[in-house]
CSV table of C-alpha atoms and ligand atoms in Angstrom, one decimal:
chain,number,residue,atom,x,y,z
Q,262,MET,CA,0.0,0.0,0.0
Q,263,VAL,CA,1.4,3.4,-1.0
Q,264,ILE,CA,-0.1,6.5,0.7
Q,265,ALA,CA,0.6,9.9,-0.9
Q,266,VAL,CA,0.0,12.9,1.3
Q,267,ASP,CA,0.4,16.3,-0.4
Q,268,GLY,CA,-0.5,19.8,0.7
Q,269,PRO,CA,0.9,23.3,1.3
Q,270,ALA,CA,3.2,24.5,4.1
Q,271,ALA,CA,2.1,23.7,7.7
Q,272,SER,CA,-1.2,22.1,6.6
Q,273,GLY,CA,-0.6,19.2,8.9
Q,274,LYS,CA,0.5,16.8,6.2
Q,275,GLY,CA,3.7,15.8,8.0
Q,276,THR,CA,1.9,15.0,11.3
Q,277,ILE,CA,-0.7,13.0,9.3
Q,278,ALA,CA,1.8,11.1,7.2
Q,279,LYS,CA,3.9,10.1,10.3
Q,280,ALA,CA,0.8,9.0,12.1
Q,281,LEU,CA,-0.5,7.0,9.1
Q,282,ALA,CA,2.9,5.3,8.8
Q,283,ALA,CA,2.8,4.3,12.5
Q,284,HIS,CA,-0.8,3.1,12.3
Q,285,PHE,CA,-0.4,1.0,9.1
Q,286,GLY,CA,3.2,-0.1,9.9
Q,287,LEU,CA,4.7,1.5,6.9
Q,288,PRO,CA,8.0,3.3,6.4
Q,289,HIS,CA,7.6,7.1,6.0
Q,290,MET,CA,9.5,9.7,3.9
Q,291,ASP,CA,9.1,13.4,4.5
Q,292,THR,CA,10.2,14.5,1.0
Q,293,GLY,CA,10.3,18.2,2.1
Q,294,LEU,CA,13.4,17.2,4.1
Q,295,LEU,CA,15.2,16.3,0.8
Q,296,TYR,CA,14.6,19.8,-0.5
Q,297,ARG,CA,15.5,21.3,2.8
Q,298,SER,CA,18.8,19.3,2.9
Q,299,VAL,CA,19.7,20.6,-0.5
Q,300,ALA,CA,18.9,24.1,0.7
Q,301,LEU,CA,20.9,23.7,3.9
Q,302,ASN,CA,23.9,22.4,1.9
Q,303,LEU,CA,23.7,25.4,-0.5
Q,304,TRP,CA,23.3,27.8,2.4
Q,305,ARG,CA,26.3,26.3,4.3
Q,306,TRP,CA,28.8,26.6,1.4
Q,307,GLY,CA,27.4,30.1,0.5
Q,308,GLY,CA,26.0,29.1,-2.8
Q,309,ASP,CA,23.5,31.3,-4.7
Q,310,ALA,CA,19.9,30.0,-4.7
Q,311,ALA,CA,19.2,32.2,-7.7
Q,312,SER,CA,21.5,29.9,-9.7
Q,313,GLU,CA,20.0,26.6,-10.9
Q,314,PHE,CA,23.5,25.3,-11.6
Q,315,GLU,CA,24.7,26.0,-8.0
Q,316,ALA,CA,21.5,24.5,-6.6
Q,317,LEU,CA,22.0,21.4,-8.6
Q,318,ARG,CA,25.5,21.0,-7.2
Q,319,ALA,CA,24.0,21.2,-3.7
Q,320,CYS,CA,21.8,18.1,-4.5
Q,321,ASP,CA,24.8,15.9,-3.8
Q,322,VAL,CA,23.5,15.1,-0.3
Q,323,SER,CA,24.0,11.6,0.9
Q,324,THR,CA,22.7,12.2,4.4
Q,325,VAL,CA,19.5,13.9,5.6
Q,326,ASP,CA,19.5,14.9,9.2
Q,327,PRO,CA,16.0,15.7,10.3
Q,328,ASP,CA,17.4,16.9,13.7
Q,329,ASP,CA,19.8,19.5,12.3
Q,330,PRO,CA,18.8,22.7,14.2
Q,331,GLU,CA,19.0,24.7,11.0
Q,332,ILE,CA,16.9,22.5,8.7
Q,333,ARG,CA,13.6,24.1,9.6
Q,334,SER,CA,14.9,27.6,10.0
Q,335,GLU,CA,13.3,30.4,7.9
Q,336,PRO,CA,16.3,31.0,5.6
Q,337,VAL,CA,16.6,27.3,4.8
Q,338,SER,CA,12.8,27.1,4.2
Q,339,ARG,CA,13.0,30.0,1.8
Q,340,ILE,CA,15.9,28.6,-0.1
Q,341,ALA,CA,14.1,25.2,-0.2
Q,342,SER,CA,11.1,26.8,-1.8
Q,343,THR,CA,13.3,28.5,-4.4
Q,344,VAL,CA,15.5,25.5,-5.3
Q,345,SER,CA,12.5,23.2,-5.5
Q,346,ALA,CA,11.2,25.1,-8.5
Q,347,TYR,CA,14.3,24.1,-10.6
Q,348,PRO,CA,13.5,21.1,-12.9
Q,349,SER,CA,17.1,19.8,-12.6
Q,350,VAL,CA,16.9,19.8,-8.8
Q,351,ARG,CA,13.5,17.9,-8.9
Q,352,ALA,CA,15.0,15.4,-11.4
Q,353,ALA,CA,18.0,14.8,-9.2
Q,354,LEU,CA,15.8,13.9,-6.2
Q,355,LEU,CA,13.2,11.9,-8.2
Q,356,GLU,CA,14.8,8.5,-8.2
Q,357,ARG,CA,15.4,8.4,-4.4
Q,358,GLN,CA,11.7,9.2,-3.8
Q,359,GLN,CA,10.4,6.7,-6.4
Q,360,GLN,CA,12.6,3.9,-5.0
Q,361,PHE,CA,11.3,4.6,-1.5
Q,362,ALA,CA,7.7,4.6,-2.8
Q,363,GLY,CA,8.3,1.3,-4.7
Q,364,GLN,CA,9.7,-0.7,-1.9
Q,365,PRO,CA,8.0,-4.0,-1.2
Q,366,GLY,CA,5.2,-3.6,1.3
Q,367,GLY,CA,4.6,0.0,0.5
Q,368,ALA,CA,5.3,3.3,2.1
Q,369,VAL,CA,3.9,6.7,3.1
Q,370,LEU,CA,5.4,9.8,1.5
Q,371,ASP,CA,4.5,13.4,2.1
Q,372,GLY,CA,5.3,16.4,0.0
Q,373,ARG,CA,3.9,18.5,-2.9
Q,374,ASP,CA,3.9,16.2,-5.9
Q,375,ILE,CA,3.7,12.7,-4.5
Q,376,GLY,CA,0.2,11.9,-5.9
Q,377,THR,CA,0.9,13.7,-9.2
Q,378,VAL,CA,4.5,12.9,-10.1
Q,379,ILE,CA,6.3,10.6,-7.6
Q,380,ALA,CA,3.6,7.9,-7.1
Q,381,PRO,CA,0.7,8.6,-9.5
Q,382,ASP,CA,-0.5,5.0,-8.9
Q,383,ALA,CA,-0.6,5.4,-5.1
Q,384,THR,CA,-3.3,3.3,-3.4
Q,385,VAL,CA,-4.6,6.3,-1.5
Q,386,LYS,CA,-4.0,10.0,-2.1
Q,387,LEU,CA,-4.7,12.7,0.5
Q,388,PHE,CA,-4.5,16.4,-0.2
Q,389,VAL,CA,-4.3,18.2,3.1
Q,390,THR,CA,-5.1,21.9,3.4
Q,391,ALA,CA,-6.0,24.6,5.9
Q,392,THR,CA,-6.4,28.4,5.7
Q,393,PRO,CA,-3.2,30.4,5.4
Q,394,GLU,CA,-4.0,32.1,8.8
Q,395,VAL,CA,-4.4,28.7,10.7
Q,396,ARG,CA,-1.2,27.4,9.0
Q,397,ALA,CA,0.7,30.5,10.0
Q,398,GLN,CA,-0.5,30.1,13.6
Q,399,ARG,CA,0.7,26.5,13.6
Q,400,ARG,CA,4.1,27.4,12.2
Q,401,VAL,CA,4.6,30.1,14.8
Q,402,ARG,CA,3.8,27.6,17.6
Q,403,GLU,CA,6.2,25.1,16.1
Q,404,LEU,CA,9.0,27.7,15.8
Q,405,LEU,CA,8.5,28.9,19.4
Q,406,GLN,CA,8.5,25.3,20.6
Q,407,ARG,CA,11.9,24.9,18.8
Q,408,GLY,CA,13.2,28.0,20.6
Q,409,MET,CA,13.2,30.0,17.4
Q,410,PRO,CA,11.6,33.4,16.9
Q,411,GLY,CA,8.2,33.3,15.2
Q,412,HIS,CA,6.2,36.5,14.3
Q,413,PHE,CA,2.7,35.8,13.0
Q,414,GLU,CA,2.6,38.5,10.3
Q,415,GLU,CA,6.0,37.6,8.9
Q,416,VAL,CA,5.2,33.9,8.9
Q,417,LEU,CA,1.9,34.5,7.2
Q,418,THR,CA,3.5,36.6,4.5
Q,419,ASP,CA,6.1,33.9,4.0
Q,420,ILE,CA,3.5,31.1,3.8
Q,421,ARG,CA,1.5,33.0,1.2
Q,422,ALA,CA,4.7,33.6,-0.9
Q,423,ARG,CA,5.6,30.0,-0.7
Q,424,ASP,CA,2.1,28.9,-1.6
Q,425,GLU,CA,2.3,31.1,-4.7
Q,426,ARG,CA,5.7,29.7,-5.7
Q,427,ASP,CA,4.7,26.1,-5.0
Q,428,ALA,CA,1.5,26.4,-7.0
Q,429,GLY,CA,2.9,28.7,-9.7
Q,430,ARG,CA,6.0,26.8,-10.7
Q,431,HIS,CA,6.1,25.1,-14.1
Q,432,ASP,CA,7.5,21.8,-13.0
Q,433,ALA,CA,5.4,19.7,-10.6
Q,434,PRO,CA,3.3,22.5,-9.2
Q,435,LEU,CA,1.4,22.0,-5.9
Q,436,THR,CA,-2.0,20.8,-7.1
Q,437,GLN,CA,-4.5,18.3,-5.9
Q,438,ALA,CA,-4.4,15.1,-7.9
Q,439,GLU,CA,-7.7,14.3,-9.6
Q,440,ASP,CA,-8.2,11.1,-7.5
Q,441,ALA,CA,-7.0,12.6,-4.2
Q,442,VAL,CA,-9.3,13.1,-1.2
Q,443,LEU,CA,-9.3,16.6,0.2
Q,444,LEU,CA,-8.8,16.9,3.9
Q,445,ASP,CA,-9.3,20.4,5.3
Q,446,THR,CA,-7.7,20.6,8.8
Q,447,THR,CA,-8.6,24.2,9.5
Q,448,ASP,CA,-11.1,23.3,12.3
Q,449,LEU,CA,-9.5,20.0,13.3
Q,450,SER,CA,-7.0,19.3,16.1
Q,451,ALA,CA,-4.0,17.1,15.2
Q,452,GLU,CA,-5.8,14.1,16.7
Q,453,GLN,CA,-9.0,14.7,14.8
Q,454,ALA,CA,-7.1,15.2,11.5
Q,455,VAL,CA,-5.2,12.0,12.0
Q,456,ALA,CA,-8.4,10.1,12.9
Q,457,GLU,CA,-10.0,11.4,9.7
Q,458,ALA,CA,-7.0,10.5,7.6
Q,459,VAL,CA,-7.0,6.9,9.0
Q,460,ARG,CA,-10.7,6.6,8.2
Q,461,ILE,CA,-10.2,7.8,4.6
Q,462,VAL,CA,-7.3,5.4,4.0
Q,463,GLU,CA,-9.3,2.5,5.5
Q,464,GLN,CA,-12.3,3.3,3.3
Q,465,ARG,CA,-10.3,3.9,0.1
Q,466,ALA,CA,-8.0,0.9,0.6
Q,467,ALA,CA,-11.0,-1.2,1.7
Q,468,ILE,CA,-9.3,-2.2,4.9
Q,469,PRO,CA,-11.7,-3.6,7.5
Q,470,THR,CA,-12.0,-1.2,10.5
Q,471,ARG,CA,-10.5,-2.5,13.8
Q,472,SER,CA,-13.1,-2.6,16.5
N,498,CDP,O1,5.8,22.1,5.4
N,498,CDP,P1,6.7,23.1,4.8
N,498,CDP,O2,6.2,23.7,3.5
N,498,CDP,O3,7.2,24.1,5.8
N,498,CDP,O4,8.0,22.4,4.3
N,498,CDP,P2,8.4,21.0,3.6
N,498,CDP,O5,7.2,20.2,3.3
N,498,CDP,O6,9.5,20.5,4.4
N,498,CDP,O7,9.0,21.5,2.2
N,498,CDP,C1,10.0,22.5,2.1
N,498,CDP,C2,10.0,23.1,0.6
N,498,CDP,O8,10.3,22.1,-0.3
N,498,CDP,C3,8.6,23.6,0.2
N,498,CDP,O9,8.6,25.0,0.3
N,498,CDP,C4,8.3,23.1,-1.2
N,498,CDP,O10,8.5,24.1,-2.1
N,498,CDP,C5,9.4,22.1,-1.4
N,498,CDP,N1,8.9,20.7,-1.7
N,498,CDP,C6,8.6,20.4,-3.0
N,498,CDP,O11,8.7,21.2,-3.9
N,498,CDP,N2,8.2,19.1,-3.3
N,498,CDP,C7,8.1,18.2,-2.3
N,498,CDP,N3,7.7,17.0,-2.6
N,498,CDP,C8,8.3,18.5,-1.0
N,498,CDP,C9,8.7,19.8,-0.7
């Protein structure tokens, strides 16, 4: 079973994907971390994000460290959003994601183009959204919890800019796959969103509900 979870920044897709992986006993890949690792690499050696050539050179990342304190910082998020629009960068990261999706037994992947490009034949596709304001609130909370500064207005502006870049890019734009189920988490707690996602997957994959 392959589960594709796509959606914009701070929509709750990461939390949902992680919980689905635990619930169904599947491995999970946060594909945003790949783009963030490229961005971090570029940032550390002082490369120019405006150059596709330099961004491509930064794709040579063998390790992805989800616990690196800088990986979710605002500069790295911004660079990730810029470099992920380059076709050569997306192509360089494609095989790694498709291999993960194709492993025996299945997998859960979350990102922007899982249901449309990486795993178009996924068993179940979820498109997770929430209003920009709610997403900005969540991101501020997350930043503060990590001990980083988070200002609502700045974060909201940044989220809107990233939405526009993600949806407007030519290569693999953020868009809901035709056969994806829309899950709006605006008025849901994390627990409610996860419960709803589990229900959708069970229904779509015709898995008998555990009683
Ligand atoms: O949730 P958030 O947007 O903060 O971050 P993320 O999912 O870790 O993704 C970081 C950046 O990588 C995003 O701004 C996207 O532009 C890009 N990305 C992408 O283009 N394709 C993916 N499959 C995953 C992330």
